mmCIF file of C-alpha atoms and ligand atoms in Angstrom:
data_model
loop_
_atom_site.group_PDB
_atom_site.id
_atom_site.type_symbol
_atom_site.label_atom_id
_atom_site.label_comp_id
_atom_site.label_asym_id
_atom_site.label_seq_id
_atom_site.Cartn_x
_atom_site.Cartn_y
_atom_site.Cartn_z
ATOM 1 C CA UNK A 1 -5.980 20.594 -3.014
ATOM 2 C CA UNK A 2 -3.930 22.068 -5.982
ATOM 3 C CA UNK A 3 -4.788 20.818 -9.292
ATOM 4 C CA UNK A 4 -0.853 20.311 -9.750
ATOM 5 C CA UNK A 5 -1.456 17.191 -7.065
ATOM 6 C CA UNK A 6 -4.394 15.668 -8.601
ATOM 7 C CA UNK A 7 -2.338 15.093 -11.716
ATOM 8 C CA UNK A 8 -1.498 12.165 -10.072
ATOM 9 C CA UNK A 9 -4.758 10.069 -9.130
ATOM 10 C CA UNK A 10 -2.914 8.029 -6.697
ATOM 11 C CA UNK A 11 -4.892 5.490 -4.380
ATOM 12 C CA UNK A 12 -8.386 5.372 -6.732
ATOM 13 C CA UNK A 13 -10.861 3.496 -4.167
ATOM 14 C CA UNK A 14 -13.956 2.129 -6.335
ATOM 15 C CA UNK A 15 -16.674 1.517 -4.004
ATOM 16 C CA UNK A 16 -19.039 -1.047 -5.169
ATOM 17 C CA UNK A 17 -16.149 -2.937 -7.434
ATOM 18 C CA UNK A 18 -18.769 -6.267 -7.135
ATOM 19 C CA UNK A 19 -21.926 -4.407 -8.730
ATOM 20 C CA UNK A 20 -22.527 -3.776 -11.874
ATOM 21 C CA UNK A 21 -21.416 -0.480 -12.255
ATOM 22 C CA UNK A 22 -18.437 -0.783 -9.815
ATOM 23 C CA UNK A 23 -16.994 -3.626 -12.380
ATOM 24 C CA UNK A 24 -16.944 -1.648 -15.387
ATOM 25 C CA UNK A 25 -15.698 1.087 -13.728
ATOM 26 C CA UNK A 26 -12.662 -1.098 -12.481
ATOM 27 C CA UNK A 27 -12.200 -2.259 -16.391
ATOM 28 C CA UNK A 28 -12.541 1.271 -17.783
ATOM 29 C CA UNK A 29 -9.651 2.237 -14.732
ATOM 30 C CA UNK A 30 -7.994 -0.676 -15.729
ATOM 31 C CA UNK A 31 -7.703 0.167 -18.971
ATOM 32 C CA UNK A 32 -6.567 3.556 -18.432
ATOM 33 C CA UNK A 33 -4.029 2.545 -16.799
ATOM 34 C CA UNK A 34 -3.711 5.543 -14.248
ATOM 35 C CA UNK A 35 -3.410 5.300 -10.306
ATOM 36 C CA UNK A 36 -3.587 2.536 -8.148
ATOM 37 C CA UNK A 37 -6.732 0.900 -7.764
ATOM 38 C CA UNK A 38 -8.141 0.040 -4.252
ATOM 39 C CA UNK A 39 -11.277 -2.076 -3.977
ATOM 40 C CA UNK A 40 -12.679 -3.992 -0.405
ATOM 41 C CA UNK A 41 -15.875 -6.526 -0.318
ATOM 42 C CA UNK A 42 -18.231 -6.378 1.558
ATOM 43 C CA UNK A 43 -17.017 -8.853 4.418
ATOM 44 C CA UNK A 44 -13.666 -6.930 4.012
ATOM 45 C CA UNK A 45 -15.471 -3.564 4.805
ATOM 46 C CA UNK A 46 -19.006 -2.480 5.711
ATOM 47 C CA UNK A 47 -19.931 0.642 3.909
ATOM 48 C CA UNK A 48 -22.392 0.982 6.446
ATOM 49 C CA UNK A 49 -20.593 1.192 9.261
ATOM 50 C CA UNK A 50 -19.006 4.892 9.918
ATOM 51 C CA UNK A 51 -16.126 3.504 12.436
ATOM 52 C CA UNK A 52 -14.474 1.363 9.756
ATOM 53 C CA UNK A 53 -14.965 3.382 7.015
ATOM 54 C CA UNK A 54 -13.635 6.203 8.556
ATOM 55 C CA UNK A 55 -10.512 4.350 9.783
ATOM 56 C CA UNK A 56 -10.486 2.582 6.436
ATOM 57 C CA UNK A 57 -10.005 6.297 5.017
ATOM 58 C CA UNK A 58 -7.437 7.354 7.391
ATOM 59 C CA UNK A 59 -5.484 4.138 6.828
ATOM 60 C CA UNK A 60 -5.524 3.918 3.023
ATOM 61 C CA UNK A 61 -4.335 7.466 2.297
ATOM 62 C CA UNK A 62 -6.553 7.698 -1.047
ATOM 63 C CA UNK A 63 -6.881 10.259 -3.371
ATOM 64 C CA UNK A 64 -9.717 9.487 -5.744
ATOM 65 C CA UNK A 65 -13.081 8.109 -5.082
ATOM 66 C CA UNK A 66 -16.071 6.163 -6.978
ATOM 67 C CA UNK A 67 -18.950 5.813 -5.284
ATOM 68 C CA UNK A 68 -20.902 3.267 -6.891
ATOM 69 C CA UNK A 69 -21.372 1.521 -3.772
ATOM 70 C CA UNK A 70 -25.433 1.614 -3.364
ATOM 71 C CA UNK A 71 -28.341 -0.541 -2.472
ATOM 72 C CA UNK A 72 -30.390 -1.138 -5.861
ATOM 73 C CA UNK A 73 -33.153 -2.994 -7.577
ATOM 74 C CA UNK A 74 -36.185 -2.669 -9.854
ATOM 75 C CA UNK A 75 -39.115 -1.154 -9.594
ATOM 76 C CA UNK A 76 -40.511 -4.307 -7.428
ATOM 77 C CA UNK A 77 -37.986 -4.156 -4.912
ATOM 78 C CA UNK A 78 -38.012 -0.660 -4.745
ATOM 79 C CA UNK A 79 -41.439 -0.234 -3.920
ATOM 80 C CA UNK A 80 -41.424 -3.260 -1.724
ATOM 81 C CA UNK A 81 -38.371 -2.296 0.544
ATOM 82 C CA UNK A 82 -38.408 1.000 1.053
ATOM 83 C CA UNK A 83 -36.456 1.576 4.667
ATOM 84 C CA UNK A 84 -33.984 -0.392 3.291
ATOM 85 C CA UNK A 85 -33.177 1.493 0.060
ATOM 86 C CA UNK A 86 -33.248 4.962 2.153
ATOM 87 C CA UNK A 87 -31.363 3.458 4.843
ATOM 88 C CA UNK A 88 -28.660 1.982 3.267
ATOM 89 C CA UNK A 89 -28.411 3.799 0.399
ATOM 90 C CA UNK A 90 -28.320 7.251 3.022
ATOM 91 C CA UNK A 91 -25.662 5.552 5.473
ATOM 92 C CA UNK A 92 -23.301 4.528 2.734
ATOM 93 C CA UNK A 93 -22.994 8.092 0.966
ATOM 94 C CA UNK A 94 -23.165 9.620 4.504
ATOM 95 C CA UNK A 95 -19.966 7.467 5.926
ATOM 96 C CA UNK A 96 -17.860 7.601 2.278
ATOM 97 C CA UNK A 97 -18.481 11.245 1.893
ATOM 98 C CA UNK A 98 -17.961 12.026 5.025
ATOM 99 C CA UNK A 99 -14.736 9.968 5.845
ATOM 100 C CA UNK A 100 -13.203 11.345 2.083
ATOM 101 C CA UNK A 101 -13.546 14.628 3.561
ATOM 102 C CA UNK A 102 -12.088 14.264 6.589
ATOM 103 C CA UNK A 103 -9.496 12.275 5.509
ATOM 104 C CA UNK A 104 -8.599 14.789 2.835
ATOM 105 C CA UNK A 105 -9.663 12.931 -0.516
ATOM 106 C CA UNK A 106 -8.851 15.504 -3.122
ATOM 107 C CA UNK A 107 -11.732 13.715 -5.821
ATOM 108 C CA UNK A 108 -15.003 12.243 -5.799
ATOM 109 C CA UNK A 109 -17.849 11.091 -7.999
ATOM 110 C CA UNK A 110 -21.065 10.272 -6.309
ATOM 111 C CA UNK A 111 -23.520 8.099 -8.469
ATOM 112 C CA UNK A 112 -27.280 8.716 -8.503
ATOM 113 C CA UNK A 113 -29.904 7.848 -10.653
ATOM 114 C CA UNK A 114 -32.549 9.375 -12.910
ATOM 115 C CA UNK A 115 -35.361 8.752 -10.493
ATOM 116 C CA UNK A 116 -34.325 12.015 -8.974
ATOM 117 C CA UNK A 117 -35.975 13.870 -10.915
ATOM 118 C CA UNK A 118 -40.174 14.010 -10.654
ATOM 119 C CA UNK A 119 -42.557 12.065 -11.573
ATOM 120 C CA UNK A 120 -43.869 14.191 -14.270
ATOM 121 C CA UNK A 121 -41.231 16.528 -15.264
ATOM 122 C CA UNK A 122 -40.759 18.114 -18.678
ATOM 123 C CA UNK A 123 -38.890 15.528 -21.302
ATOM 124 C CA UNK A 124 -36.351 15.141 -21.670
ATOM 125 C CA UNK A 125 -35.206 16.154 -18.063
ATOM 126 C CA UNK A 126 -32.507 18.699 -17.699
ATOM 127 C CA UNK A 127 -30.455 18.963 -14.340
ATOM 128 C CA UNK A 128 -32.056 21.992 -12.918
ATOM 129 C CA UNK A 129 -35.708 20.272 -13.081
ATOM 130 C CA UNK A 130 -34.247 18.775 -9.852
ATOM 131 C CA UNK A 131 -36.914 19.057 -6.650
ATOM 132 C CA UNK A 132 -39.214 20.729 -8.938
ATOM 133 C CA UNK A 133 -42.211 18.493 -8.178
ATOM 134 C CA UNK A 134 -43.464 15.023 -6.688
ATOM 135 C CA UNK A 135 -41.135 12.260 -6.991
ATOM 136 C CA UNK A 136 -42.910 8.240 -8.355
ATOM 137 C CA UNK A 137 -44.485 6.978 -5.533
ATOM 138 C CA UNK A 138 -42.453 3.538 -6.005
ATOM 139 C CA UNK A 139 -39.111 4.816 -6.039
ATOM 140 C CA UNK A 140 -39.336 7.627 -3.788
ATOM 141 C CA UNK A 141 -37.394 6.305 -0.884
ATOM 142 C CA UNK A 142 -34.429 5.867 -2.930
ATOM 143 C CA UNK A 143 -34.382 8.780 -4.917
ATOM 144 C CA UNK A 144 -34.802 10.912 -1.848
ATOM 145 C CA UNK A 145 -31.396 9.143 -0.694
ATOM 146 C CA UNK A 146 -29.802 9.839 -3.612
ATOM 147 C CA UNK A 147 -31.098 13.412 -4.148
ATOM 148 C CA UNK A 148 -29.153 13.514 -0.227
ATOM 149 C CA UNK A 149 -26.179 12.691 -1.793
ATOM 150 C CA UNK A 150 -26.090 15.327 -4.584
ATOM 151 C CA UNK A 151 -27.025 17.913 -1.641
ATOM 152 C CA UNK A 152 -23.910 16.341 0.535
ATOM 153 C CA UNK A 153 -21.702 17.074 -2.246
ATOM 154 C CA UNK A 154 -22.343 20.295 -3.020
ATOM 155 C CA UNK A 155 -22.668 21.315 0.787
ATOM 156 C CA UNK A 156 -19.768 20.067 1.140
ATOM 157 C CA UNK A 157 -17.960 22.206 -1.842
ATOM 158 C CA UNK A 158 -20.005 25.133 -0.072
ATOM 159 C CA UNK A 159 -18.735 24.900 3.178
ATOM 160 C CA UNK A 160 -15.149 22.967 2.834
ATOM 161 C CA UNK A 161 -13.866 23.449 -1.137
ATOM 162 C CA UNK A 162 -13.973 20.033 -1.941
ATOM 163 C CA UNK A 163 -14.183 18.584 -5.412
ATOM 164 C CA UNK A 164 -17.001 16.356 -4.954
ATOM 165 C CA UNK A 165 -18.882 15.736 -7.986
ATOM 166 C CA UNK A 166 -21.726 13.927 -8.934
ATOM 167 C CA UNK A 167 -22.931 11.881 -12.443
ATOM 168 C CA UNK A 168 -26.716 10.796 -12.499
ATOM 169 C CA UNK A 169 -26.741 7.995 -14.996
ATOM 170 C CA UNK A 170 -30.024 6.795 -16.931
ATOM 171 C CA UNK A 171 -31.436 3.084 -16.474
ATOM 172 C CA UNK A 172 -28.270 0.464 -17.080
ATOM 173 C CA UNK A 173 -27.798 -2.640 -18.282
ATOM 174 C CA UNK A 174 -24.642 -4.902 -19.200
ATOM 175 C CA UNK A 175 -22.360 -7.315 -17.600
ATOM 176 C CA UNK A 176 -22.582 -8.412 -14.146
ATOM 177 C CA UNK A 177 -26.301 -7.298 -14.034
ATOM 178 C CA UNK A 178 -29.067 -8.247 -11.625
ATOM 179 C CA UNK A 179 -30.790 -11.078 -13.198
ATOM 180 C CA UNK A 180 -33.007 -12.116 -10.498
ATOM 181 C CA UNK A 181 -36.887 -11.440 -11.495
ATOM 182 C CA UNK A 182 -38.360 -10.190 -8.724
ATOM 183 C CA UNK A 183 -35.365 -7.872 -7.728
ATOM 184 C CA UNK A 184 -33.881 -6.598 -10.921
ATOM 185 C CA UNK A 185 -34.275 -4.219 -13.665
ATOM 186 C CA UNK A 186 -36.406 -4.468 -16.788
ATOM 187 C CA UNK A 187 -34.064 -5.260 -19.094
ATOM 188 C CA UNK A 188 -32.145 -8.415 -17.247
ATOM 189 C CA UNK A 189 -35.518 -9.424 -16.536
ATOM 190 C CA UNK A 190 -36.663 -10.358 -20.121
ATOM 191 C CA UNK A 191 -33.513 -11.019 -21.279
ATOM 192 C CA UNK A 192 -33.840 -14.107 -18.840
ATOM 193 C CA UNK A 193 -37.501 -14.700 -19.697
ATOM 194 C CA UNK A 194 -37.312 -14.377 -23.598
ATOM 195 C CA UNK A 195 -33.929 -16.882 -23.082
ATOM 196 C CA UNK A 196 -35.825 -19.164 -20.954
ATOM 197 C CA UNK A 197 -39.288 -19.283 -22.974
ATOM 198 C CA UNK A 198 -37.196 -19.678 -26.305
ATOM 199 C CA UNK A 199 -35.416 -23.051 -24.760
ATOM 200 C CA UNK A 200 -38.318 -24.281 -23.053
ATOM 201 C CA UNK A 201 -40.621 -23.684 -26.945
ATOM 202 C CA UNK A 202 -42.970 -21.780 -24.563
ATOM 203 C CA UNK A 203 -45.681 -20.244 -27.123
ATOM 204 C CA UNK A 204 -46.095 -16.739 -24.366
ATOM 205 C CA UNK A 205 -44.156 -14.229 -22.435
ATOM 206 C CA UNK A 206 -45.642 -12.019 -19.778
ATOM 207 C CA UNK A 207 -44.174 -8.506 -19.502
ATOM 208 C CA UNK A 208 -45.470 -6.224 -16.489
ATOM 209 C CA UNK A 209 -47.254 -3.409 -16.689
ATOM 210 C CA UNK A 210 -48.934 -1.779 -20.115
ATOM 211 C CA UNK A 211 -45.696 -1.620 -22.175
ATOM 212 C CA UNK A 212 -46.367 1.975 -22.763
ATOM 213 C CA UNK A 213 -44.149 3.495 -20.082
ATOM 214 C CA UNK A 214 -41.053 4.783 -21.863
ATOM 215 C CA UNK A 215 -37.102 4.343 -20.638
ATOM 216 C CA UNK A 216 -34.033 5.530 -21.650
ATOM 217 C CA UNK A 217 -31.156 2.403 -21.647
ATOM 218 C CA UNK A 218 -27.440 2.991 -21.112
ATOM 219 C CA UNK A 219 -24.740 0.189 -21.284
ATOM 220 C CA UNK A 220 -22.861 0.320 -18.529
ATOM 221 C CA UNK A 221 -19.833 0.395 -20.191
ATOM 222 C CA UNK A 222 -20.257 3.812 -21.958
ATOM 223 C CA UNK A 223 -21.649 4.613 -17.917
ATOM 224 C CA UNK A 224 -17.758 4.043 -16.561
ATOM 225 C CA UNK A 225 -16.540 5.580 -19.575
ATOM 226 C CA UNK A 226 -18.137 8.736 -19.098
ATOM 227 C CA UNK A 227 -17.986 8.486 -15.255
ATOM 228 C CA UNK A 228 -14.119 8.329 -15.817
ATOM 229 C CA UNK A 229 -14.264 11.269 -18.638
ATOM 230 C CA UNK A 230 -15.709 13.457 -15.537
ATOM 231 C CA UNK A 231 -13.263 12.977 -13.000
ATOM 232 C CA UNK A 232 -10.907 13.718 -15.187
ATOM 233 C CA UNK A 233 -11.640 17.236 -16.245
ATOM 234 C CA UNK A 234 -9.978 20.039 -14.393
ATOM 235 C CA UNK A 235 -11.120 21.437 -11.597
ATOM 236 C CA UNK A 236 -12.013 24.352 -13.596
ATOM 237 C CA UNK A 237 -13.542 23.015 -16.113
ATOM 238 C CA UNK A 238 -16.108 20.697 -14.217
ATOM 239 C CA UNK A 239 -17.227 23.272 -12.103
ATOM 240 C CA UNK A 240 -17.135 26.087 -14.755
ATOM 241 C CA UNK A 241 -19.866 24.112 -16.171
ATOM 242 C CA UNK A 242 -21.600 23.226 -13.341
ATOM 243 C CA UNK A 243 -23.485 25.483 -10.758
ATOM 244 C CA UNK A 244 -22.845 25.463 -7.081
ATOM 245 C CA UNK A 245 -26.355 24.506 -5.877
ATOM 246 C CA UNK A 246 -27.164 22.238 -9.377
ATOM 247 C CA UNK A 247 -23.561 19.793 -9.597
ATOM 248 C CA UNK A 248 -24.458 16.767 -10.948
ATOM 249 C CA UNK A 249 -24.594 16.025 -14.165
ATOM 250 C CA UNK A 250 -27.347 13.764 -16.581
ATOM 251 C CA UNK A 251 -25.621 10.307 -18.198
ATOM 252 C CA UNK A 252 -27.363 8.913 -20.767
ATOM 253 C CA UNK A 253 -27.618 8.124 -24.442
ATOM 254 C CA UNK A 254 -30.651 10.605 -25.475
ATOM 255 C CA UNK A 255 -32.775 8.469 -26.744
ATOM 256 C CA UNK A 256 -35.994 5.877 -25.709
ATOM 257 C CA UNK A 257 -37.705 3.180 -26.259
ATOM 258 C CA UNK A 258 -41.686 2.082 -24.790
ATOM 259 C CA UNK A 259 -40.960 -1.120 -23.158
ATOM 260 C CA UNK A 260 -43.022 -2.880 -25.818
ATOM 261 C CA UNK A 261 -40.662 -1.888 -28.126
ATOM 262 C CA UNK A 262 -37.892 -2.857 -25.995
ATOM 263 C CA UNK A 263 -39.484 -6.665 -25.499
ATOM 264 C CA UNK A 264 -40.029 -6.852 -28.757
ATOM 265 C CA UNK A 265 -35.813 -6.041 -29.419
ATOM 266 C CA UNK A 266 -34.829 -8.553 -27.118
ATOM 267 C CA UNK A 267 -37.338 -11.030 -28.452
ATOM 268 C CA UNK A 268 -35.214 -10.848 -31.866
ATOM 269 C CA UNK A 269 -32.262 -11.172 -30.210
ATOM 270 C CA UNK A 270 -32.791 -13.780 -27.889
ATOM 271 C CA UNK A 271 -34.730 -15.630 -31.285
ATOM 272 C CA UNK A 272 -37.764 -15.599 -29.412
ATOM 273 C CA UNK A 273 -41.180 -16.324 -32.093
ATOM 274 C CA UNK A 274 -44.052 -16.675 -29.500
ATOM 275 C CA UNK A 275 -46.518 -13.951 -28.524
ATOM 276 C CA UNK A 276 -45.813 -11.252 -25.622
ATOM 277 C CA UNK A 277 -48.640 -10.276 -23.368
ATOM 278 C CA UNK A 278 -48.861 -7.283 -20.818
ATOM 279 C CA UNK A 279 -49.452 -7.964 -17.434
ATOM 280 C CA UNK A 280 -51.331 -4.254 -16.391
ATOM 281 C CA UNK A 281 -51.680 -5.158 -12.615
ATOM 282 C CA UNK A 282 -47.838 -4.712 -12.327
ATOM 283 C CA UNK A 283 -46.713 -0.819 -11.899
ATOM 284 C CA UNK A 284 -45.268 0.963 -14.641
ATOM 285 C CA UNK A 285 -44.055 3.513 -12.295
ATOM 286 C CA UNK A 286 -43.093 6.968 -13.832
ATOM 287 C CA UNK A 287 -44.531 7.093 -17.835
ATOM 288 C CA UNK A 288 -41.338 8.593 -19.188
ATOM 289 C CA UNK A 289 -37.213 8.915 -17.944
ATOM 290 C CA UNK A 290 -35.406 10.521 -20.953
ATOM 291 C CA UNK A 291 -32.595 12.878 -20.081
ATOM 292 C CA UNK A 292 -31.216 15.727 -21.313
ATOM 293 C CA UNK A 293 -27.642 15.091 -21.753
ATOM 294 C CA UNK A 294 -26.714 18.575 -23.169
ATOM 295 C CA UNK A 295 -24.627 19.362 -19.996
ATOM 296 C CA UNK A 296 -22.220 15.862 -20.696
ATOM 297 C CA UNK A 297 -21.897 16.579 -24.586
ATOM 298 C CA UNK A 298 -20.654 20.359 -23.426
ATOM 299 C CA UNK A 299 -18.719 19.004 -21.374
ATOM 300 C CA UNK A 300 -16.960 16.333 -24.149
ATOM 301 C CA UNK A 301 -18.434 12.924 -23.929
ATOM 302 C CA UNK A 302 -21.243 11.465 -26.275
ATOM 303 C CA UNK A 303 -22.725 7.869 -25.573
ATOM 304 C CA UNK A 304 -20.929 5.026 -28.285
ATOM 305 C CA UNK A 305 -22.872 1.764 -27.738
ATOM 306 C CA UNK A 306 -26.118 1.500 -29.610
ATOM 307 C CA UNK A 307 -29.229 -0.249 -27.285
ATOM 308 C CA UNK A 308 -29.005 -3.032 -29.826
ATOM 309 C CA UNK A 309 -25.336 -3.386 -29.639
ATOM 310 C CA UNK A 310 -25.519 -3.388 -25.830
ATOM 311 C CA UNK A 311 -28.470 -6.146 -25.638
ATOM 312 C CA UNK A 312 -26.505 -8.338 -28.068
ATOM 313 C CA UNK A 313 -23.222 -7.956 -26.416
ATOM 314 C CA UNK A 314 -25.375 -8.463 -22.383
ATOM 315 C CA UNK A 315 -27.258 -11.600 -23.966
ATOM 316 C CA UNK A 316 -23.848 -13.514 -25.153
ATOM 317 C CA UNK A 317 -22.788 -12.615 -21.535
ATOM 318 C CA UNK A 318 -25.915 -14.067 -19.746
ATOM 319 C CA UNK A 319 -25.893 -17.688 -21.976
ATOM 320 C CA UNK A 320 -22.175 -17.372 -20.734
ATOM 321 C CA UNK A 321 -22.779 -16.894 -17.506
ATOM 322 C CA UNK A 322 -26.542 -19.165 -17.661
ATOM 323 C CA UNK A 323 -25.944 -22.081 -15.183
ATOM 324 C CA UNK A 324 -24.895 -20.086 -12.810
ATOM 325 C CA UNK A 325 -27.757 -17.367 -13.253
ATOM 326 C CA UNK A 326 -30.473 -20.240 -13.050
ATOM 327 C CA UNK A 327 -28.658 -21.984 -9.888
ATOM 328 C CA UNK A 328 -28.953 -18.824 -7.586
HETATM 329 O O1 LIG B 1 -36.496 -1.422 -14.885
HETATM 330 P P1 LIG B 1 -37.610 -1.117 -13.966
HETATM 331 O O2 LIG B 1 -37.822 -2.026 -12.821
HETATM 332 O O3 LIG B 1 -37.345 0.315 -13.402
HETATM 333 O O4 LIG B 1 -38.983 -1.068 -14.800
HETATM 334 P P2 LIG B 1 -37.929 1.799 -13.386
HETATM 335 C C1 LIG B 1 -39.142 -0.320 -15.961
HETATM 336 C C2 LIG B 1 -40.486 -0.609 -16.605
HETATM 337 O O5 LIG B 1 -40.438 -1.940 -17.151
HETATM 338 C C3 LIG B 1 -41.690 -0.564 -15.673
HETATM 339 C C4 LIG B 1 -41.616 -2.650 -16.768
HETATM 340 O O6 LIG B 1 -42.754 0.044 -16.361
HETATM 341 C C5 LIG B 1 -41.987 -2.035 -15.422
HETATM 342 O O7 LIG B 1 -43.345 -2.295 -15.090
HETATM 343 N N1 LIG B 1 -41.342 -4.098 -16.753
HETATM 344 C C6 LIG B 1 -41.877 -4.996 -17.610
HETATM 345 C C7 LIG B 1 -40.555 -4.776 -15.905
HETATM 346 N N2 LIG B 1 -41.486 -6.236 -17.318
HETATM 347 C C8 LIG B 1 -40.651 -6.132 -16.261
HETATM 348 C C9 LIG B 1 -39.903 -7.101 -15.503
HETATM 349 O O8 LIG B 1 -39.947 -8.306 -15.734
HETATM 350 N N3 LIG B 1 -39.107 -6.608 -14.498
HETATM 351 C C10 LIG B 1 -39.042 -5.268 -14.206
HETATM 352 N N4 LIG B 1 -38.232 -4.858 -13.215
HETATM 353 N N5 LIG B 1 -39.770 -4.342 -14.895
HETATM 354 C C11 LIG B 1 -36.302 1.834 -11.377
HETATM 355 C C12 LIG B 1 -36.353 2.451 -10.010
HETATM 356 O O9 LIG B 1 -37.461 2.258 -11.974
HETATM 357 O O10 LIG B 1 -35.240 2.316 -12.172
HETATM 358 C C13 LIG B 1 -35.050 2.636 -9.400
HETATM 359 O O11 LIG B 1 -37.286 1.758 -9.226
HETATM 360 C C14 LIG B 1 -33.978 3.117 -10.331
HETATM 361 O O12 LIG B 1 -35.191 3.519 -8.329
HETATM 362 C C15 LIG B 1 -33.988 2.375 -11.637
HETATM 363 O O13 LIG B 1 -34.097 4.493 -10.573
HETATM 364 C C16 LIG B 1 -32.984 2.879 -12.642
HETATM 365 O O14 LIG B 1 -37.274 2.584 -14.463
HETATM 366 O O15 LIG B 1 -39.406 1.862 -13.384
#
């Protein structure tokens, strides 16, 4: 497709515009003000399902693609469902990838995750220390998916010239978040416990795991920012800094916190004064996620929201949004 064409982003199809990431990236698109944005639900179209995706494609003549449609979850429900989060997360990237290629989508950003990378790799993890060693045993299933859908992409730049690129974003956290606590994320989850213990005067919260494990936060905000910042460098330029057979490219802010460091943040925010105890018959999966985001600064984008900015601006969202959070 010549660059000349792209210039105009057309039809932009967000897949996943309900989740988390999917919503900022509609707000960051939004904002921009480029292209005309396409979005389905779920009942509207089943990701899953090659027929209608494919036919979706052929229908909808689009020219971009986001594909932050994905099955997610903490490390609970990750290491609880594991068919389902290489299942799903395998058919959705198979059918969207697939169908933008055939239907001649000249742009496309797949979304992974920093569980690709193994267990124990050097910190903090550059791009190339991809399938370098075992994965965490509790995540494994879906980082094998998504480490499949970095492959698909560049296979199929290898075999057919398409400009399918890929953006591996650290652990997120924001708006529209998982708050559920068995199924979500760290940080949702004590945002909703610290909240809840501070109403309720309860003197203790209990935080799985030792508190020692170490994870690198990224609102997800600055995540559709820079997702948006990739797709739209030239042709050239992406893949000038890129290599054919190593794509994607780290997200993140390039920095950490323990996750007793982390509670102890979000008890200040959430004006928690009771103790915190760690629960250490809970996982703490891998011991340390930081990226190395050299690749994205080359490449022009630097992370803007500070971790405390982020968890102030996610809590105001969640006492916002509280009744309905508690009433699920
Ligand atoms: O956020 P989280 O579930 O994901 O857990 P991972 C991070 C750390 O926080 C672990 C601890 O050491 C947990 O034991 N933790 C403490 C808690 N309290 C809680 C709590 O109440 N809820 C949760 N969920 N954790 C996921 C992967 O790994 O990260 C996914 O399973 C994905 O595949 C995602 O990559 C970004 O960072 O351990």
């Amino acid at each position: 497709m010549a660059k000349e064409e792209f210039k105009e982003p057309g039809k932009i199809f967000v897949a996943g515009h309900r989740g988390m990431v999917g919503s900022a990236l509609v707000r960051c698109l939004e904002q921009a003000g480029e292209g005309q944005l396409l979005t389905r639900t779920r009942s509207q179209l089943d990701l899953t399902r090659q027929q209608e995706v494919e036919s979706f494609f052929v229908d909808e003549k689009i020219n971009t693609v986001y594909l932050a449609a994905a099955r997610v979850g903490g490390i609970k429900a990750n290491n609880e469902y594991p068919a389902d989060f290489i299942r799903q997360n395998l058919q959705i990237q198979t059918n969207v990838i697939e169908s933008a290629f055939q239907a001649g989508v000249s742009r496309l950003l797949f979304l992974g995750s920093s569980c690709i990378y193994p267990r124990l790799a050097d910190q903090p993890m550059r791009e190339d220390a991809l399938m370098t060693g075992p994965l965490e045993g509790t995540n494994e299933a879906y980082a094998v998916a998504k480490i499949a859908g970095i492959k698909m992409c560049e296979s199929y730049r290898r075999q057919h010239g398409c400009d399918f690129r890929s953006a591996m974003p650290t652990n997120l956290y924001g708006p529209d978040d998982n708050f559920d606590l068995e199924t979500s994320h760290v940080l949702p989850a004590l945002l909703r416990k610290f909240h809840q213990a501070t109403i309720n005067s309860d003197p203790l919260v209990r935080v799985w795991g030792s508190g020692r494990p170490r994870r690198e936060f990224l609102h997800v905000d600055d995540m559709a920012a820079a997702s948006c910042h990739l797709m739209g460098l030239s042709e050239e330029r992406y893949w000038s800094a890129v290599s054919e057979r190593c794509s994607h490219v780290n997200v993140g802010c390039g920095s950490d916190v323990s996750i007793a460091e982390l509670a102890e943040l979000i008890a200040t925010v959430t004006g928690f004064s009771g103790s915190i105890e760690f629960d250490p018959d809970l996982p703490d999966g891998t011991p340390r996620k930081l990226l190395d985001v050299s690749r994205l600064e080359s490449m022009g984008w630097k992370a803007a929201i500070t971790l405390e900015q982020g968890i102030r601006q996610t809590d105001s969202w969640m006492v916002e949004h509280w009744d309905e959070l508690v009433a699920e």
